[in-house]
């Protein structure tokens, strides 16, 4: 469906016939990570709707909007093979018609991690997700935990605005070498692959250290930094150890914490995260 009207009437017909709808919003250039969200949708609801929309408002002026990978034909084959019932592919004119003036901004969550280096990003995400939820009217929507901060932002927005949809998080899907799946991995040249995998290595190494009793967040961050910087192609944006609910920085690890990393490898800005729990 390429129009808001078509999507709306599909969704209201389903709702009137008592069917539940799972929604997976995406920006396309799909990979196994996206497909895992769709498969989860299949398990949890009667129908699965996927959206494909490269949302311009969540990209900063110096970011990769124009270069963002797109392959609609391949995406459609993949969703069809995964048993998705409907795909919504609006264009920017419909999503942001002339005169559009509403945005949704959160006070605290975006003041951490990616929100600091990507000003306006989460405002763009919250606004487009709210609009997509208003159009698709799903019973539940599924988001990957790789974009952990995005998941928290969406959950908070849905709670604050009483949007009456269940927000479900789904685990990160990784390549065989540990690299978290992302549409932006296609920017990586062959010789940058090892550097890209250093994010996962730093996270798994940190997890081991915390399990073995390390409680200092600074020590964990310093060794992760050293491991990543051993690869000359990397530029660290942040390495953070923080509260998994508020994203506030943690200094002493005395319960589960979120370790989150963002690193530029060549043209690709990669993010990854893991929950570290003392003693486990
Ligand atoms: O995670 C993404 O692909 C995007 O941020 C989303 C949720 C589809 C909003 O544009």
CSV table of N, CA and C and ligand atoms in Angstrom, one decimal, residues 25-28 34 51 53-55 58 68 121 124-125 128-129 132 143 147 150 154, ligand 1:
chain,number,residue,atom,x,y,z
A,25,UNK,N,7.9,-1.3,11.9
A,25,UNK,CA,8.3,-0.1,11.1
A,25,UNK,C,9.8,-0.3,10.7
A,26,UNK,N,10.1,0.0,9.5
A,26,UNK,CA,11.5,-0.1,9.0
A,26,UNK,C,11.9,1.0,8.1
A,27,UNK,N,13.2,1.2,7.8
A,27,UNK,CA,13.6,2.1,6.8
A,27,UNK,C,14.1,1.3,5.5
A,28,UNK,N,13.7,0.0,5.5
A,28,UNK,CA,14.0,-0.8,4.3
A,28,UNK,C,15.4,-1.3,4.3
A,34,UNK,N,15.7,-7.5,10.7
A,34,UNK,CA,14.3,-7.1,10.5
A,34,UNK,C,13.3,-8.3,10.4
A,51,UNK,N,6.3,-1.4,7.6
A,51,UNK,CA,6.4,-0.1,6.8
A,51,UNK,C,7.8,0.0,6.3
A,53,UNK,N,10.0,3.2,5.1
A,53,UNK,CA,10.0,4.7,4.9
A,53,UNK,C,11.3,5.2,5.4
A,54,UNK,N,12.1,5.7,4.5
A,54,UNK,CA,13.4,6.3,5.0
A,54,UNK,C,13.0,7.7,5.5
A,55,UNK,N,12.9,7.9,6.8
A,55,UNK,CA,12.4,9.1,7.4
A,55,UNK,C,13.4,10.2,7.4
A,58,UNK,N,14.8,12.2,10.8
A,58,UNK,CA,15.6,11.7,11.8
A,58,UNK,C,17.1,11.7,11.4
A,68,UNK,N,21.6,6.6,2.0
A,68,UNK,CA,21.0,5.5,2.8
A,68,UNK,C,20.6,4.4,1.8
A,121,UNK,N,17.6,13.8,16.3
A,121,UNK,CA,17.3,12.4,15.8
A,121,UNK,C,16.1,11.8,16.5
A,124,UNK,N,12.8,13.2,15.5
A,124,UNK,CA,12.4,12.7,14.2
A,124,UNK,C,11.8,11.3,14.3
A,125,UNK,N,12.4,10.5,15.1
A,125,UNK,CA,12.0,9.1,15.3
A,125,UNK,C,10.6,9.1,16.0
A,128,UNK,N,7.8,10.3,13.7
A,128,UNK,CA,7.4,9.5,12.6
A,128,UNK,C,6.7,8.2,13.1
A,129,UNK,N,7.2,7.7,14.2
A,129,UNK,CA,6.6,6.5,14.8
A,129,UNK,C,5.2,6.8,15.3
A,132,UNK,N,3.1,6.9,12.2
A,132,UNK,CA,2.9,5.5,11.6
A,132,UNK,C,1.9,4.7,12.5
A,143,UNK,N,10.2,-3.6,17.9
A,143,UNK,CA,11.5,-2.8,17.6
A,143,UNK,C,12.7,-3.6,18.1
A,147,UNK,N,18.8,-0.9,18.6
A,147,UNK,CA,18.5,0.5,18.8
A,147,UNK,C,17.8,0.7,20.1
A,150,UNK,N,16.3,4.0,21.1
A,150,UNK,CA,15.1,4.2,20.3
A,150,UNK,C,13.9,3.5,20.9
A,154,UNK,N,10.5,5.2,22.3
A,154,UNK,CA,9.2,4.8,21.8
A,154,UNK,C,8.3,4.4,22.9
B,1,LIG,O1,14.7,1.8,13.4
B,1,LIG,C1,14.4,2.3,12.3
B,1,LIG,O2,14.5,1.8,11.2
B,1,LIG,C2,13.7,3.7,12.3
B,1,LIG,O3,14.3,4.5,13.2
B,1,LIG,C3,12.2,3.7,12.4
B,1,LIG,C4,11.8,3.1,13.8
B,1,LIG,C5,11.6,2.8,11.3
B,1,LIG,C6,11.6,5.1,12.3
B,1,LIG,O4,11.9,5.7,11.1
